[in-house]
Amino acid sequence: MTQAQLMVEGLAELLKAADRRTLAAVVTHLSGDPEAIRDLRDRPAIEATAAQVLPPFMLGMASPAAPDDELLQAAMDLAVGAPIPPEYRDYAREQTGIGPVPPLAPIRAPEDFRVLVIGAGASGIMVARTLDNRGLTNFRIAEANASPGGAWWKNTYPGCRVDTPSLLYSYSFDQDPGWPEHFSPQPALLQYLRGVVDDSGLTDRLDVDTRVTSLRWNETEAVWHVEAAHGDGSTSSSTANVVIAAPGLLSVPKLPDIPGRASFAGPAFHSAEWDHSVDLTGKRVAVIGTGASAQQIVPAIAPIAGEVVVHQRSPQWLMPHEKYGRKLTGLERDLYDRIPMYREWNRFAESWRFGDGTTPLVTVDPEWDDPRSISAANDRLRDELEKYIRREVGTRPDLLEKVMPSYPPFTKRMLIDNGWYQALLRDNVRLNTAAVIEMTPDGVRTTDGFDEVDVIVFATGFHADRFLSPMQVTGVGGVDVTAELDRDPQAYLGLALPDCPNFFLTPGPNAYLGHAGNGMFFAECHARYISECLRLMLESGSREIVVRPEAVRRYALETRSRLDSSVWNNPEVDSWFKGERKHIVTVAAGSVLDFWNSYRRVDVSAYDFAPRG
Ligand code: NA7
């Protein structure tokens, strides 16, 4: 058998395993014919066309060409199975990697022009890589932890994994390092980010064990004075012309204010500070909280713990997903590795399903007057989710009543079912909805009783609404920027702060999306924008760029008013979208496409440059 025959051998089996829509998009793209697939429902015809079109590409005898607009549009529509607005074409070209994507203009900086990037999580890594790619290479990355990886370094609790498809939760330039699962576990994410640092040549500009403790702007010298504390107890001082802070939105653990918390005598730790020296086998464990972290922890520890008491303050909406927690089969891996553009088109389809395809579910219909939902689409989803919950726990009416949320789906971040309901059904798991009122040396007291436990896990979230603290930032005229931001979180486009020349925060207030997109995508958008600000500043002959206060105010007012009518702005429901405030401070208004567009171009009228070039 020839090499060529071997390559296409098994093609029929491979095509049977393919996602019908993704395959239709691939065939359309590679054939160059927008009408190659006439009926998306006709799977045999799609497979037959694929069998004709794919072999030369699989054998390396032909290479995929960047599609023109008509071809791209046809493939986009097929990938999703619905007409996609043409405005998405450029986004698709960039975010799928299908291209072509015009290169970004180089940044020309004087040799002594130094940049400090704070944080080597998904955002900091992306910023550093972008600066490097654009020619601004004189930078250091200060990372407080012993490794790059950010949230994926810090969170090592049992069951920790991403809840956005891995093919989407990855940078557009490196979509698939060989993801082991459709929703990959934490070690794979950490390895991926470390790989990007290495492959991008960033390792020798990374200072681990370096926690920036304070930044002070020196107006005379137009530089930031930087103080840092190191893992070995030493401290250091340096200066930088520009600081880009990427300390992480969900990085400072929040412990609940429960009387007696510190008096508990056994091991007690936050989900993001998991103590792996504690063996939970046979132990009685209290888990406080039922957010994304708890939902992954409880099913993972229940099979080994003696007893798990879950303390729920409010129930969450969860969606089932057939691929969650499942490894890629050999055929699924082959689809990505052997069929050109299959990965890219699958990523586009996922970016719609986990992106702007959800818009009808999160857009409040002003005419809708049922408080259980916010629109007809949201109401239909609610029906489906309620049915799902009944199917899962219907045999236990006591549990059903406790886990059924009263608020509309998507008001808090939508979660994926990680075996949560099945875990709650176990004999050794108990869901306690009575308020926790006290912790004693040997257990947890609620309004309806006391549980003696051996270990307490605080899955109680993060200080998402404190964007800079504990880092002390002092801006122009000695302004305490950290305190100002704590008092009233506002930033132009969620990343430029008043009184802070040559400083960007990613993500700052209202610079994430609550329902769609993902951390890698947000990081790409922000890194592009910030680097463009620096290019424009340097090209104009200036050494300082600072946002105008009126631009910050205008953006904050506009964002707040757009968010007022969003699903997240429910006065009855708290979430990390609001933090400890009454209004939404972490997430932005609008769609994934709006978000992407916001960071494409810099409106220079929002900034002051000095000295003027
Ligand atoms: P979350 O989503 O902020 O969840 C925190 C959970 O802790 C949530 O269920 C809270 O209840 C609960 N909580 C907080 N304080 C208490 C007290 N005092 N008593 C009982 N329960 C409490 O954090 P996660 O770490 O789970 O997930 C964060 C994000 O990380 C997630 O969305 C992903 O993007 C990754 P509440 O719902 O406020 O009533």
XYZ file of C-alpha atoms and ligand atoms in Angstrom:
652
model
C 0.000 0.000 0.000
C 1.420 3.425 -0.876
C 1.970 6.185 1.653
C -0.860 8.075 0.021
C -3.263 5.171 0.376
C -2.257 4.799 3.987
C -2.940 8.479 4.639
C -6.462 8.354 3.357
C -7.127 4.881 4.647
C -9.765 5.025 7.282
C -11.077 8.309 5.872
C -14.639 7.012 5.813
C -14.423 6.105 9.477
C -12.877 9.467 10.275
C -15.620 11.308 8.425
C -18.283 9.395 10.333
C -16.769 10.674 13.568
C -16.729 14.269 12.335
C -19.099 16.957 13.489
C -21.456 17.416 10.541
C -21.450 21.213 10.583
C -17.722 21.563 11.089
C -17.096 19.122 8.274
C -19.440 21.044 5.983
C -17.529 24.265 6.727
C -14.170 22.576 6.116
C -15.291 21.080 2.817
C -16.685 24.411 1.669
C -13.494 26.241 2.599
C -11.118 23.713 1.051
C -13.153 23.174 -2.118
C -13.201 26.912 -2.791
C -16.859 26.518 -3.738
C -19.377 28.384 -1.537
C -22.050 25.994 -2.792
C -20.145 22.769 -2.279
C -22.608 21.773 0.440
C -26.187 22.380 -0.537
C -28.017 20.712 2.306
C -26.569 20.738 5.804
C -29.018 18.007 6.833
C -27.713 15.576 4.232
C -24.882 13.935 6.133
C -24.115 11.252 3.507
C -23.698 13.961 0.832
C -21.398 15.972 3.113
C -19.255 12.907 3.759
C -19.183 12.019 0.052
C -18.065 15.529 -0.918
C -15.504 15.470 1.888
C -14.104 12.178 0.562
C -13.503 13.868 -2.788
C -12.216 17.209 -1.556
C -10.020 16.285 1.405
C -7.405 13.755 0.173
C -5.071 16.192 -1.638
C -5.051 18.421 1.463
C -4.496 15.481 3.796
C -1.639 14.271 1.604
C 0.011 17.684 1.554
C -0.500 18.003 -2.211
C -2.670 21.093 -1.717
C -2.698 23.795 0.959
C -5.733 25.619 2.252
C -6.037 29.117 0.804
C -7.452 32.032 2.792
C -11.109 32.217 1.735
C -12.597 35.301 0.101
C -15.573 36.929 1.806
C -18.204 34.894 -0.016
C -16.511 31.585 0.747
C -15.820 32.568 4.324
C -19.440 33.580 4.830
C -20.734 30.293 3.441
C -18.402 28.311 5.693
C -19.287 30.426 8.761
C -23.002 29.832 8.198
C -22.461 26.094 7.811
C -20.177 25.799 10.837
C -22.912 27.242 13.027
C -25.943 26.041 11.102
C -27.471 29.520 10.939
C -26.821 32.761 9.074
C -23.987 34.665 10.755
C -23.915 38.455 10.265
C -21.165 39.552 7.856
C -19.712 41.807 10.583
C -18.189 38.653 12.059
C -15.932 37.964 9.068
C -12.800 39.791 10.248
C -13.259 38.434 13.754
C -13.524 34.931 12.295
C -10.415 35.383 10.169
C -8.388 36.400 13.201
C -9.861 34.240 15.917
C -9.995 31.005 13.931
C -6.539 31.575 12.521
C -7.954 31.104 9.015
C -6.731 34.569 8.072
C -5.489 36.518 6.396
C -4.769 38.826 9.326
C -2.847 42.007 8.537
C 0.303 42.193 10.678
C 0.448 44.815 13.397
C 2.809 47.733 12.757
C 6.135 47.509 14.575
C 6.742 49.565 17.702
C 9.945 51.560 17.586
C 11.185 52.508 21.028
C 14.451 54.014 22.255
C 16.751 51.338 23.647
C 16.466 52.620 27.203
C 12.647 52.543 27.120
C 11.704 49.872 29.652
C 8.362 48.176 30.183
C 7.320 46.158 33.215
C 4.589 43.573 32.824
C 3.116 42.472 36.154
C 1.807 38.925 36.178
C 2.488 35.906 33.985
C -1.035 34.536 33.762
C -2.982 34.356 30.508
C -3.132 38.181 30.251
C 0.463 39.027 31.178
C 1.868 36.352 28.889
C -0.190 37.690 26.006
C 0.878 41.278 26.641
C 4.547 40.307 26.777
C 4.322 38.212 23.642
C 2.571 40.991 21.749
C 5.143 43.599 22.762
C 7.922 41.237 21.768
C 6.342 40.432 18.407
C 5.940 44.121 17.676
C 9.591 44.846 18.444
C 9.270 46.371 21.907
C 11.616 43.887 23.489
C 13.043 45.753 26.485
C 10.664 44.425 29.129
C 10.604 42.259 32.239
C 7.709 40.202 33.502
C 7.333 40.144 37.295
C 5.434 37.103 38.532
C 4.585 36.705 42.214
C 4.360 32.919 42.029
C 7.121 30.411 41.436
C 5.876 29.721 37.903
C 3.968 31.400 35.097
C 0.380 30.201 34.709
C -1.677 32.575 36.864
C -4.999 31.011 37.867
C -3.853 27.720 36.367
C -0.848 27.676 38.649
C -2.748 28.751 41.748
C -5.815 26.546 41.439
C -4.834 22.910 41.920
C -7.897 21.665 43.780
C -9.234 18.202 42.916
C -11.382 18.284 39.792
C -10.044 21.654 38.597
C -10.616 22.108 34.887
C -11.679 24.704 32.361
C -15.408 25.031 31.681
C -15.041 26.540 28.215
C -14.075 24.118 25.420
C -10.298 23.803 25.276
C -10.227 24.472 21.586
C -11.709 27.873 22.333
C -9.954 28.535 25.630
C -6.593 28.909 23.920
C -4.792 31.685 22.088
C -5.665 32.074 18.410
C -2.009 31.523 17.473
C -1.706 28.238 19.402
C -5.094 26.605 19.564
C -4.266 23.019 20.341
C -1.152 21.713 22.043
C -2.813 18.284 21.900
C -5.580 18.932 24.438
C -6.263 15.680 26.276
C -9.926 16.465 26.929
C -12.638 18.585 25.379
C -12.575 20.631 28.596
C -9.021 20.065 29.738
C -7.921 19.658 33.329
C -5.728 22.155 35.178
C -2.357 20.418 34.608
C -2.886 20.608 30.830
C -3.731 24.313 31.063
C -0.658 25.030 33.149
C 1.551 23.084 30.772
C 0.039 24.981 27.835
C 0.762 28.408 29.327
C 4.285 27.417 30.264
C 4.741 26.143 26.721
C 3.610 29.474 25.275
C 6.105 31.297 27.525
C 8.922 29.042 26.296
C 7.909 29.022 22.654
C 7.530 32.794 22.647
C 11.056 33.237 23.985
C 9.839 34.941 27.156
C 11.558 32.733 29.731
C 14.681 34.841 30.129
C 12.625 37.982 30.694
C 10.481 36.400 33.384
C 11.213 37.083 37.063
C 9.321 34.544 39.152
C 8.914 34.850 42.938
C 8.687 38.594 42.371
C 5.641 40.272 43.856
C 5.357 43.946 42.950
C 4.256 45.592 46.164
C 4.173 49.233 45.119
C 4.363 51.531 42.150
C 4.916 55.269 42.399
C 4.824 57.620 39.425
C 7.694 60.113 39.365
C 6.483 63.150 37.470
C 9.891 64.729 37.000
C 11.522 61.668 35.555
C 8.329 60.346 33.920
C 8.989 56.843 35.199
C 7.384 54.396 37.584
C 9.354 53.511 40.698
C 8.753 49.878 41.431
C 9.186 48.002 44.720
C 9.072 44.229 44.763
C 9.275 41.472 47.364
C 10.861 38.148 46.484
C 10.236 34.577 47.514
C 13.487 34.453 49.494
C 12.418 37.393 51.682
C 14.532 39.989 49.869
C 13.197 43.157 48.258
C 14.259 45.117 45.205
C 13.650 48.471 43.542
C 13.626 49.349 39.869
C 12.123 51.791 37.408
C 10.052 51.389 34.264
C 8.794 53.831 31.655
C 5.593 51.850 31.263
C 3.819 49.400 33.550
C 1.199 46.959 32.323
C -0.444 45.259 35.276
C -2.091 41.885 34.695
C -2.513 40.662 38.275
C -5.590 38.519 37.525
C -9.268 39.187 38.098
C -9.908 36.126 40.244
C -6.608 35.947 42.052
C -7.119 37.200 45.601
C -9.038 34.548 47.595
C -12.041 35.768 49.545
C -12.627 34.144 52.902
C -16.064 34.510 54.442
C -16.655 36.706 57.412
C -17.943 33.944 59.697
C -17.506 34.303 63.473
C -14.969 31.844 64.859
C -13.519 31.043 61.427
C -9.958 31.188 62.686
C -10.763 29.035 65.710
C -11.310 25.847 63.703
C -8.609 23.444 64.865
C -8.351 21.211 61.793
C -7.056 21.989 58.320
C -9.024 24.792 56.651
C -8.097 26.293 53.311
C -9.422 28.212 50.326
C -10.076 26.379 47.054
C -7.252 28.354 45.394
C -4.822 27.456 48.178
C -5.480 23.737 48.310
C -3.427 21.941 50.939
C -2.341 18.745 49.213
C -0.711 17.473 52.385
C -4.183 16.855 53.816
C -5.457 13.378 52.995
C -9.239 13.549 52.750
C -9.698 9.776 52.759
C -12.438 8.945 55.196
C -12.546 12.509 56.545
C -15.603 14.612 57.328
C -15.309 17.661 55.080
C -17.345 20.866 55.045
C -17.351 22.740 51.735
C -18.541 26.337 51.977
C -19.932 27.688 48.697
C -21.496 26.252 45.556
C -19.833 28.280 42.781
C -17.731 26.951 39.895
C -14.916 25.805 42.188
C -17.130 23.942 44.669
C -18.976 22.322 41.787
C -15.721 20.765 40.615
C -14.383 19.956 44.073
C -17.361 18.130 45.548
C -17.745 15.428 42.851
C -13.965 14.893 42.972
C -13.633 14.464 46.737
C -16.934 12.750 47.555
C -15.758 9.280 46.457
C -12.874 9.337 48.933
C -14.146 11.479 51.813
C -16.047 9.916 54.690
C -18.710 12.588 54.618
C -19.107 15.876 52.753
C -21.393 18.630 54.004
C -21.950 21.248 51.306
C -23.032 24.659 52.564
C -25.112 26.395 49.938
C -26.175 30.006 50.177
C -27.768 30.096 46.740
C -28.266 27.395 44.097
C -26.691 27.758 40.649
C -27.904 27.035 37.150
C -25.865 24.340 35.431
C -26.013 23.025 31.908
C -25.152 19.505 30.913
C -22.534 19.111 28.182
C -21.940 15.723 26.595
C -18.199 16.327 26.194
C -17.477 17.690 29.653
C -15.100 15.470 31.601
C -14.526 13.287 28.531
C -11.155 12.533 26.896
C -10.779 13.027 23.157
C -11.133 9.693 21.410
C -8.445 8.613 18.962
C -10.744 9.524 16.090
C -11.507 12.953 17.519
C -7.776 13.632 17.879
C -7.260 12.416 14.294
C -9.891 14.834 13.036
C -7.852 17.750 14.376
C -4.503 16.353 13.373
C -5.313 14.979 9.941
C -8.016 17.149 8.430
C -6.715 20.615 7.608
C -8.920 23.406 8.975
C -11.116 21.056 11.007
C -9.707 22.492 14.228
C -10.116 26.076 13.058
C -13.715 25.651 11.962
C -14.603 23.790 15.108
C -13.149 26.680 17.076
C -15.340 29.096 15.150
C -18.447 27.020 15.854
C -17.589 26.827 19.565
C -16.875 30.559 19.640
C -20.437 31.095 18.477
C -22.043 28.551 20.799
C -20.075 29.840 23.794
C -20.256 33.396 22.507
C -22.723 35.571 20.668
C -24.991 32.625 20.006
C -26.069 33.121 23.625
C -27.155 36.760 23.071
C -30.919 36.000 23.085
C -30.452 34.208 26.405
C -28.887 37.197 28.161
C -30.758 40.102 26.572
C -33.580 41.401 28.724
C -36.820 41.792 26.795
C -38.422 44.953 28.250
C -41.869 43.547 27.461
C -41.220 40.309 29.341
C -42.916 40.332 32.740
C -42.206 36.925 34.229
C -39.556 37.332 36.965
C -38.456 33.719 36.496
C -36.847 34.590 33.162
C -35.893 37.639 31.090
C -37.022 36.756 27.570
C -38.730 34.006 25.603
C -35.365 32.368 24.790
C -34.252 32.591 28.408
C -37.574 31.123 29.485
C -37.196 28.176 27.091
C -33.725 27.548 28.455
C -35.108 27.680 31.957
C -37.686 25.039 31.095
C -34.977 22.775 29.693
C -32.715 23.241 32.687
C -35.551 22.635 35.121
C -36.382 19.412 33.307
C -32.738 18.416 33.488
C -32.595 19.071 37.235
C -35.775 17.052 37.740
C -34.306 14.195 35.769
C -31.145 14.313 37.868
C -32.578 14.657 41.369
C -36.314 14.104 40.930
C -36.187 11.052 43.173
C -35.244 13.300 46.079
C -37.906 16.020 46.463
C -36.016 17.491 49.462
C -32.931 18.002 47.266
C -34.904 19.174 44.253
C -36.348 22.026 46.237
C -32.909 23.104 47.438
C -31.063 23.015 44.115
C -33.697 24.688 41.934
C -32.712 28.351 41.460
C -35.456 30.955 41.590
C -33.664 33.582 39.494
C -33.364 33.544 35.668
C -30.606 31.450 34.047
C -27.404 33.404 33.292
C -27.905 35.893 36.159
C -24.841 34.346 37.748
C -22.179 32.835 35.533
C -23.666 29.760 33.825
C -21.905 26.571 34.910
C -21.534 23.173 33.307
C -22.650 20.125 35.228
C -19.571 18.345 36.445
C -21.467 15.520 38.116
C -22.743 17.943 40.756
C -26.241 16.544 41.126
C -25.000 12.962 41.102
C -22.539 13.848 43.847
C -25.304 15.440 45.922
C -27.295 12.208 45.637
C -24.532 10.178 47.271
C -25.164 8.767 50.745
C -22.075 10.491 52.118
C -22.945 13.966 50.760
C -25.410 16.358 52.389
C -26.504 19.723 51.057
C -27.102 22.147 53.891
C -28.927 25.355 53.004
C -29.196 26.739 56.517
C -26.990 29.836 56.961
C -23.553 29.255 58.439
C -23.422 31.288 61.630
C -20.303 30.135 63.410
C -17.210 27.998 63.237
C -15.860 26.354 66.335
C -12.627 24.402 66.894
C -14.372 21.214 65.795
C -17.022 22.147 63.282
C -19.563 24.364 61.581
C -22.727 25.714 63.157
C -25.692 26.697 61.010
C -29.080 28.080 61.925
C -30.402 24.529 62.139
C -27.648 22.568 63.811
C -23.978 21.695 64.194
C -21.683 19.454 62.134
C -18.492 18.135 63.576
C -15.971 18.052 60.708
C -12.265 17.321 60.207
C -11.550 19.699 57.303
C -13.124 22.902 55.974
C -12.798 23.975 52.339
C -13.669 27.580 51.545
C -14.872 27.618 47.941
C -16.027 31.155 48.552
C -14.630 32.949 45.515
C -12.331 35.899 45.031
C -12.105 39.634 45.597
C -13.003 40.227 41.976
C -13.944 43.852 42.577
C -10.586 44.876 44.057
C -8.526 45.316 40.984
C -5.135 46.445 42.233
C -4.957 45.678 45.925
C -2.874 44.536 47.662
C -0.494 46.329 45.261
C -0.142 49.986 46.219
C -0.218 52.278 43.186
C 0.427 55.991 43.626
C -0.220 58.151 40.580
C 0.159 61.788 39.548
C 0.155 64.213 42.501
C 0.362 61.366 45.003
C -3.135 60.049 44.219
C -3.774 56.689 45.877
C -4.901 54.879 42.761
C -5.480 51.563 44.538
C -7.860 53.185 47.031
C -9.619 55.218 44.316
C -10.221 52.093 42.302
C -11.489 50.243 45.361
C -13.810 53.150 46.126
C -15.224 53.471 42.634
C -13.966 50.987 40.030
C -13.797 52.895 36.755
C -11.372 52.695 33.868
C -11.537 53.761 30.246
C -12.235 50.598 28.226
C -11.643 48.802 31.495
C -7.888 49.295 31.272
C -6.750 52.948 31.408
C -6.915 54.800 34.741
C -6.917 58.542 35.432
C -3.786 59.963 37.082
C -1.819 56.965 35.877
C 0.396 57.849 32.928
C 2.016 54.983 31.071
C -0.013 52.460 33.021
C -2.551 49.900 31.872
C -4.493 47.352 33.867
C -5.699 44.166 32.188
C -8.367 43.281 33.003
C -9.548 46.260 35.019
C -13.176 47.132 35.816
C -15.820 46.096 33.281
C -13.257 44.540 30.968
C -14.482 40.933 30.819
C -17.640 39.370 29.461
C -19.896 37.504 31.836
C -21.579 35.108 29.490
C -19.266 34.611 26.548
C -15.756 34.774 25.227
C -12.972 33.623 27.511
C -9.826 34.773 29.307
C -7.472 34.039 26.413
C -9.621 36.001 23.975
C -9.962 38.972 26.321
C -6.188 38.921 26.808
C -5.587 39.047 23.054
C -7.948 41.994 22.636
C -6.363 43.934 25.488
C -2.772 43.175 24.503
C -3.370 44.399 20.989
C -4.956 47.626 22.227
C -2.359 48.408 24.881
C 0.526 47.781 22.511
C -1.148 50.026 19.959
C -1.384 52.832 22.543
C 2.353 52.515 23.112
C 3.072 52.523 19.393
C 1.035 55.681 18.887
C 2.675 57.402 21.835
C 6.203 56.577 20.714
C 5.490 57.378 17.081
C 4.221 60.811 18.048
C 7.520 61.513 19.800
C 5.855 61.540 23.229
C 7.042 59.718 26.331
C 3.767 59.832 28.256
C 0.225 58.750 27.567
C -2.543 59.263 30.108
C -6.253 58.836 29.727
C -8.444 61.915 30.100
C -10.711 61.789 33.164
C -13.751 62.687 31.064
C -13.124 59.639 28.852
C -13.075 57.436 31.951
C -16.298 58.948 33.281
C -18.059 58.753 29.932
C -17.083 55.117 29.471
C -18.126 54.198 33.007
C -21.503 55.942 32.689
C -22.204 54.424 29.320
C -21.200 50.951 30.493
C -23.283 51.221 33.624
C -26.344 52.346 31.759
C -25.970 49.537 29.199
C -25.518 47.016 31.999
C -28.525 48.329 33.932
C -30.817 46.385 31.648
C -28.661 43.256 31.572
C -29.530 39.887 33.050
C -26.694 40.267 35.575
C -28.129 43.428 37.079
C -30.663 41.618 39.234
C -30.909 43.375 42.622
C -31.902 40.100 44.281
C -28.858 38.151 43.095
C -25.193 38.593 43.980
C -22.262 37.273 41.978
C -18.634 38.047 41.304
C -19.856 40.240 38.455
C -20.762 42.740 41.170
C -18.311 41.712 43.835
C -19.458 43.290 47.060
C -21.176 46.166 45.306
C -24.690 46.955 44.191
C -23.791 47.372 40.538
C -21.770 45.368 38.037
C -18.073 46.152 38.107
C -16.247 43.236 36.571
C -18.019 42.579 33.298
C -18.491 44.713 30.202
C -21.686 45.389 28.290
C -22.289 44.050 24.820
C -21.369 41.140 22.632
C -18.159 39.283 21.898
C -17.979 41.165 18.612
C -18.492 44.525 20.383
C -15.705 43.565 22.758
C -13.377 42.590 19.927
C -14.153 45.803 18.031
C -13.653 48.021 21.101
C -9.990 47.106 21.233
C -9.204 47.223 17.509
C -8.459 50.925 17.242
C -7.277 53.577 19.652
C -9.319 56.772 19.828
C -6.445 59.168 20.537
C -8.867 61.889 21.633
C -9.372 59.905 24.857
C -5.733 60.445 25.831
C -3.269 63.216 26.581
C 0.241 62.784 25.265
C 3.278 64.557 26.711
C 5.460 66.083 25.642
C 3.482 66.643 22.492
C 5.368 65.386 19.463
P -17.774 32.133 43.046
O -18.385 31.809 41.752
O -17.653 33.575 43.419
O -18.567 31.325 44.165
C -18.400 31.555 45.532
C -19.391 30.718 46.282
O -19.189 30.894 47.676
C -20.829 31.078 46.004
O -21.590 29.907 45.967
C -21.190 31.927 47.217
O -22.564 31.936 47.501
C -20.441 31.196 48.277
N -20.216 31.964 49.499
C -19.492 33.087 49.659
N -19.512 33.468 50.945
C -20.279 32.567 51.605
C -20.692 32.418 52.954
N -20.328 33.301 53.879
N -21.492 31.370 53.261
C -21.869 30.493 52.316
N -21.501 30.583 51.032
C -20.720 31.604 50.689
O -16.290 31.543 43.147
P -15.696 30.233 42.511
O -14.301 30.108 43.002
O -16.587 29.085 42.725
O -15.683 30.526 40.961
C -15.119 31.730 40.464
C -14.931 31.698 38.994
O -13.710 31.007 38.774
C -15.873 30.979 38.149
O -16.989 31.621 37.721
C -15.014 30.630 36.950
O -14.959 31.685 36.044
C -13.701 30.398 37.533
P -23.562 32.955 46.719
O -23.726 32.370 45.353
O -22.873 34.283 46.702
O -24.795 32.953 47.505
